[in-house]
Coordinates of C-alpha atoms in Angstrom, one line a residue:
X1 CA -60.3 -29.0 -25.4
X2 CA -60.4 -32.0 -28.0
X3 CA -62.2 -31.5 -31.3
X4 CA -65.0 -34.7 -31.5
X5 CA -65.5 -34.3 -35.4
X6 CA -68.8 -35.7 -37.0
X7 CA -69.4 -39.2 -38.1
X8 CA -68.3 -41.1 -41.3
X9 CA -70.1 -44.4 -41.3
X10 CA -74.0 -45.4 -40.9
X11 CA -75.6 -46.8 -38.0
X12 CA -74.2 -50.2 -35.9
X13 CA -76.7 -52.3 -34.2
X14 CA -75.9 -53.3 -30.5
X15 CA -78.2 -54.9 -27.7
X16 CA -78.7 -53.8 -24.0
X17 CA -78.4 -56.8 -21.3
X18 CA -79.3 -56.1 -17.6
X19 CA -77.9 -58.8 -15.4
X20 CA -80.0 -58.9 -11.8
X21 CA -77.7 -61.0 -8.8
X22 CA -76.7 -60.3 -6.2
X23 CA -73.3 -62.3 -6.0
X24 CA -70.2 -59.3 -7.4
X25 CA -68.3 -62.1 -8.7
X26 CA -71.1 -63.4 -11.1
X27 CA -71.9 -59.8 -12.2
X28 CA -68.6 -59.0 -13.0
X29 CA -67.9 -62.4 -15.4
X30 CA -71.5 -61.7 -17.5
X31 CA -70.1 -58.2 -17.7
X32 CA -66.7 -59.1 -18.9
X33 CA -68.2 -62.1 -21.2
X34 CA -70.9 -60.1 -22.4
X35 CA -68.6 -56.5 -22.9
X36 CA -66.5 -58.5 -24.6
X37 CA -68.6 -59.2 -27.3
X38 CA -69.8 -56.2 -28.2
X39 CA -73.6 -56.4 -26.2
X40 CA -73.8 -53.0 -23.4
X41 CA -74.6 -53.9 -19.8
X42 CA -76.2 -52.6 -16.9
X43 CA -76.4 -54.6 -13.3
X44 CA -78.5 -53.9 -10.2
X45 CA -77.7 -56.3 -7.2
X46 CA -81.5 -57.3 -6.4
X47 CA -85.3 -57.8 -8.0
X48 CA -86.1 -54.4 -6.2
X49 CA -83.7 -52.3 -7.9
X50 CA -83.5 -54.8 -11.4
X51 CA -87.6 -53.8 -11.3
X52 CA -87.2 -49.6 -10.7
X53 CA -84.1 -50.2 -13.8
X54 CA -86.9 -52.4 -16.5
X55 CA -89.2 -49.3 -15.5
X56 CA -86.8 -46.4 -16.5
X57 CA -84.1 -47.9 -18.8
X58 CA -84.0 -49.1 -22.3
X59 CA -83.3 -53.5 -22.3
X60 CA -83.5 -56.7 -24.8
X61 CA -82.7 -59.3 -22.1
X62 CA -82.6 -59.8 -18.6
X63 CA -80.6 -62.2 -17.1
X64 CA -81.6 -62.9 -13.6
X65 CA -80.5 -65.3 -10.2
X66 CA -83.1 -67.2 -7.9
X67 CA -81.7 -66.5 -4.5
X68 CA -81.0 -63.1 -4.2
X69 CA -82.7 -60.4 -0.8
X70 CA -85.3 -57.9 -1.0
X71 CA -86.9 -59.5 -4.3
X72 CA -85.9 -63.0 -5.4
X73 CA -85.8 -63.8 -9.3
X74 CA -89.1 -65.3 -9.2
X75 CA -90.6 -62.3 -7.2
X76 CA -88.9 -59.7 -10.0
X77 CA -90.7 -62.3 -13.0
X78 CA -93.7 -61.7 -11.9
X79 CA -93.6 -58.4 -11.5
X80 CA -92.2 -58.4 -15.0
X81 CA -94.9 -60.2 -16.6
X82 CA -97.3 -58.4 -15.1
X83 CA -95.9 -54.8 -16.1
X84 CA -96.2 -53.2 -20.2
X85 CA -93.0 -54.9 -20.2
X86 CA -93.6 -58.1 -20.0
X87 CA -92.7 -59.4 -23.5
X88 CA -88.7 -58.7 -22.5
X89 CA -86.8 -62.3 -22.3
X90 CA -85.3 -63.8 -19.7
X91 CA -82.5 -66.1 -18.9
X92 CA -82.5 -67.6 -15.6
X93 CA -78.9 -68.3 -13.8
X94 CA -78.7 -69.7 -10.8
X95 CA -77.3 -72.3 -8.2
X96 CA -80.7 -74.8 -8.3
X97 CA -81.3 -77.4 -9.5
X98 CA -84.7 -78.1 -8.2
X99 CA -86.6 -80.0 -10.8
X100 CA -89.5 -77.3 -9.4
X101 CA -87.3 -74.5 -9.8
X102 CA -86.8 -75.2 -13.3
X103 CA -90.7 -75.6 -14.3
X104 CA -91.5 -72.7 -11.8
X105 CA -88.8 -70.5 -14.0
X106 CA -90.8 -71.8 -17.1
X107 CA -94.1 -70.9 -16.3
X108 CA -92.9 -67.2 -15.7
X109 CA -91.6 -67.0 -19.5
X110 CA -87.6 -68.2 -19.1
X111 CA -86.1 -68.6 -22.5
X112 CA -83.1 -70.7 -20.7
X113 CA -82.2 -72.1 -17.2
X114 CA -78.3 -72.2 -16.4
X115 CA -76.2 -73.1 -14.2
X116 CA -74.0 -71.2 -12.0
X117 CA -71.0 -70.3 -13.0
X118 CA -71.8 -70.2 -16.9
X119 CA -69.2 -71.2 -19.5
X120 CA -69.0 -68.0 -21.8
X121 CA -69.4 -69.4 -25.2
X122 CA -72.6 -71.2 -23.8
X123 CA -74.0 -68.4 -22.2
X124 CA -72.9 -66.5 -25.3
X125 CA -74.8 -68.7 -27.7
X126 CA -77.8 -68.9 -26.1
X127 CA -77.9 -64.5 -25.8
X128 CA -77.4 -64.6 -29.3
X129 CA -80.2 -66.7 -30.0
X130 CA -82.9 -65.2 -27.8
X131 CA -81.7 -61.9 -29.4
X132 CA -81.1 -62.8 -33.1
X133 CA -77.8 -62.3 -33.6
X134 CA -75.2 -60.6 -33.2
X135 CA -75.2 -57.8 -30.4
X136 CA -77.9 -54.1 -31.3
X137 CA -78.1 -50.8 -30.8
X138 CA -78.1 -47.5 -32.4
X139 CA -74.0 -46.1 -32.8
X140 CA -72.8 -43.9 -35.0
X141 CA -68.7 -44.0 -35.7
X142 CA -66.5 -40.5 -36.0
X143 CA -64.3 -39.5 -37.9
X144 CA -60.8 -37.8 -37.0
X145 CA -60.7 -36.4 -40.3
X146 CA -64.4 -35.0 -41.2
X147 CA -64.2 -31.4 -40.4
X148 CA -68.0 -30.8 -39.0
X149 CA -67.6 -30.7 -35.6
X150 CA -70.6 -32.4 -33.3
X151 CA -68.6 -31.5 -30.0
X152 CA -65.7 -30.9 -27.4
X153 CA -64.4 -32.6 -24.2
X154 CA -62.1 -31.4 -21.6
X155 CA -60.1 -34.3 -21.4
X156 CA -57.6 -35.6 -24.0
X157 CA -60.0 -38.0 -25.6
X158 CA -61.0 -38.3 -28.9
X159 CA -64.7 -39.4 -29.6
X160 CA -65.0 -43.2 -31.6
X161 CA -68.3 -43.6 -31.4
X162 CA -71.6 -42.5 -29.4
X163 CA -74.7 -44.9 -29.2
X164 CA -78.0 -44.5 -26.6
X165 CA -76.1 -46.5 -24.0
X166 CA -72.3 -44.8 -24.2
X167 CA -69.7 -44.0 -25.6
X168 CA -66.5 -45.2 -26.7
X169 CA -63.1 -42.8 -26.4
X170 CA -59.5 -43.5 -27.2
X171 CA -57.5 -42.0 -25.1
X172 CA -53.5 -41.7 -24.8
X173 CA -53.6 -43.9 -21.5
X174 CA -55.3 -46.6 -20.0
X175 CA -58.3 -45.7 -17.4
X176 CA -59.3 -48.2 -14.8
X177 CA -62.7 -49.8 -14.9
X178 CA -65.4 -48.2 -12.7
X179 CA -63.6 -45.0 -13.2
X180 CA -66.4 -42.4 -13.1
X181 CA -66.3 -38.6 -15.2
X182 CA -68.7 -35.9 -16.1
X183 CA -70.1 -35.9 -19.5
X184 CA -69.8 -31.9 -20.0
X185 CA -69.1 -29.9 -22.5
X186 CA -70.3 -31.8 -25.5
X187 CA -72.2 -29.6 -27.9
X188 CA -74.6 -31.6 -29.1
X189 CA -75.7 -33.2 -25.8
X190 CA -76.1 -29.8 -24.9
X191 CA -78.9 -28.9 -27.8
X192 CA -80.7 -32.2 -27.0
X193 CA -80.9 -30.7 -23.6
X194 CA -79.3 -33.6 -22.0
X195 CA -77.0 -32.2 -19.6
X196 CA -75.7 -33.4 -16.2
X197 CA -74.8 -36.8 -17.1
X198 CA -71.9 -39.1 -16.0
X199 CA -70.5 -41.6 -17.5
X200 CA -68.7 -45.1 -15.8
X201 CA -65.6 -47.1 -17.5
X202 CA -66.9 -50.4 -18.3
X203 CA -63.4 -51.6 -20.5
X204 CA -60.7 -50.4 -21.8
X205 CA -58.0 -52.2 -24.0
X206 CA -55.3 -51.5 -25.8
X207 CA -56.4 -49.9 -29.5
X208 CA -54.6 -51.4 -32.8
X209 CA -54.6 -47.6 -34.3
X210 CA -52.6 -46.4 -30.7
X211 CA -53.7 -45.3 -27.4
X212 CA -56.1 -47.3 -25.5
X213 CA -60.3 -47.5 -26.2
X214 CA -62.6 -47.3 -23.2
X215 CA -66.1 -48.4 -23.6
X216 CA -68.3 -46.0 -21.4
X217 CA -71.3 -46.3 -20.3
X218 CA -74.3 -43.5 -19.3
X219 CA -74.9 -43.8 -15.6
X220 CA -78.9 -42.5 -14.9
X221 CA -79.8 -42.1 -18.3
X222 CA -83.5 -42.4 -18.7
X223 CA -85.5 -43.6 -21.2
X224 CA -86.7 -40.0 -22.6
X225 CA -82.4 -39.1 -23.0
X226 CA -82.0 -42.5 -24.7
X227 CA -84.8 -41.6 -27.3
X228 CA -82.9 -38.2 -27.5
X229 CA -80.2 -40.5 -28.9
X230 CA -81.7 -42.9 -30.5
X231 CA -83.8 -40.2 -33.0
X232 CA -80.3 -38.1 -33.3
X233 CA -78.2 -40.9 -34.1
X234 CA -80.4 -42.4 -36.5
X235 CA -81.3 -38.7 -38.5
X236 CA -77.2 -38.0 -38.4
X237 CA -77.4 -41.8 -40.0
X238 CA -79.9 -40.6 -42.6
X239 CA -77.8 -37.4 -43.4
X240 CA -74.7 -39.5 -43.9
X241 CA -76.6 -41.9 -46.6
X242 CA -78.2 -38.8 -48.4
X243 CA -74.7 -37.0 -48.6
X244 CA -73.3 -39.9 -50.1
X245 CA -76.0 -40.6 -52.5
X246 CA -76.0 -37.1 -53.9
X247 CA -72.3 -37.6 -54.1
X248 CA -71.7 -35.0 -51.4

């Protein structure tokens, strides 16, 4: 089993995108563009499912199509706005363009109306600016050589970095996207009482230090785990700073 020693640096900032369409090629080019650049994804095919994922998951922008079964984009904006999450932005991508399409989309709150299929440093520019920046969310980075050990896998991976939406391993060979394991066996998981979870390969590219990094991302994960996360990440954060202060 592979030693996951404890983190060296302070907290990194990422942001969590859920794209709603129900067209696989479209989901998988925001996924790559957005992956890419550092923001974590989620996707659900339809308003229905895009709906049930605001209500249980953890998200800074939404990024939605018109035309789509079950619940169409306007159908899942209004449920939006009328839920306690109703503040959370919107881009609206589709195929239209209806004049009334457009004004309907802005009524319902859309930050920006594109065009299908987006050019990436467009779309990228515009995320950025709904969001503020450059991509958020709570990560802390390990350390091969720190000797406190915050867990074990079963697999030859060593553990980069951990925020409330995944992980990142390096591993000694590549794993194919959608690739799907069992996050087990990490201790402190374990204490937070977040157990049972699996994890999906979203990327994974060749690493400059060797080996090969895979982004990984929790599948299921509710909101409660994430918070688990969130508050752990950002007190391990807080012990780092105060170690190095007192020269520790």
């Amino acid at each position: 089993m592979l030693h996951c020693p404890s983190l060296n640096s302070g907290v990194k900032l990422h942001k969590n995108i859920l794209i709603i369409d129900d067209d696989q090629f479209i989901r998988d080019l925001l996924t790559a563009f957005l992956t890419q650049s550092g923001f974590a994804v989620h996707v659900a095919k339809d308003g229905f499912t895009g709906m049930d994922d605001v209500l249980t998951g953890v998200f800074d922008l939404v990024i939605v199509d018109i035309s789509m079964p079950h619940m169409n984009g306007f159908g899942f904006l209004k449920s939006l706005r009328e839920s306690k999450y109703s503040n959370l932005p919107a881009i609206m991508l589709t195929n239209s363009k209806e004049s009334s399409d457009i004004a309907r989309s802005a009524k319902l709150g859309v930050e920006e109306y594109l065009l299908k299929p987006p050019e990436k440093f467009d779309l990228l520019k515009r995320v950025e600016r709904i969001l503020g920046g450059l991509p958020q969310f709570e990560e802390i980075i390990f350390s091969s050589t720190d000797p406190d050990g915050v867990g074990h896998c079963t697999l030859p991976f060593k553990l980069v970095s951990i925020s409330n939406s995944g992980m990142i391993l390096n591993c000694p060979f590549s794993v194919g996207d959608d690739f799907v394991l069992d996050c087990i066996n990490i201790d402190f998981l374990k204490k937070l009482k977040i157990e049972n979870l699996k994890i999906k390969v979203v990327t994974c590219t060749k690493a400059k230090s060797g080996g090969y990094d895979c982004f990984l991302s929790f599948i299921g994960i509710n909101r409660s785990h994430q918070e688990k996360l969130r508050e752990w990440i950002i007190s391990k954060s807080f012990e780092q700073r105060t170690r190095k202060t007192n020269g520790g």
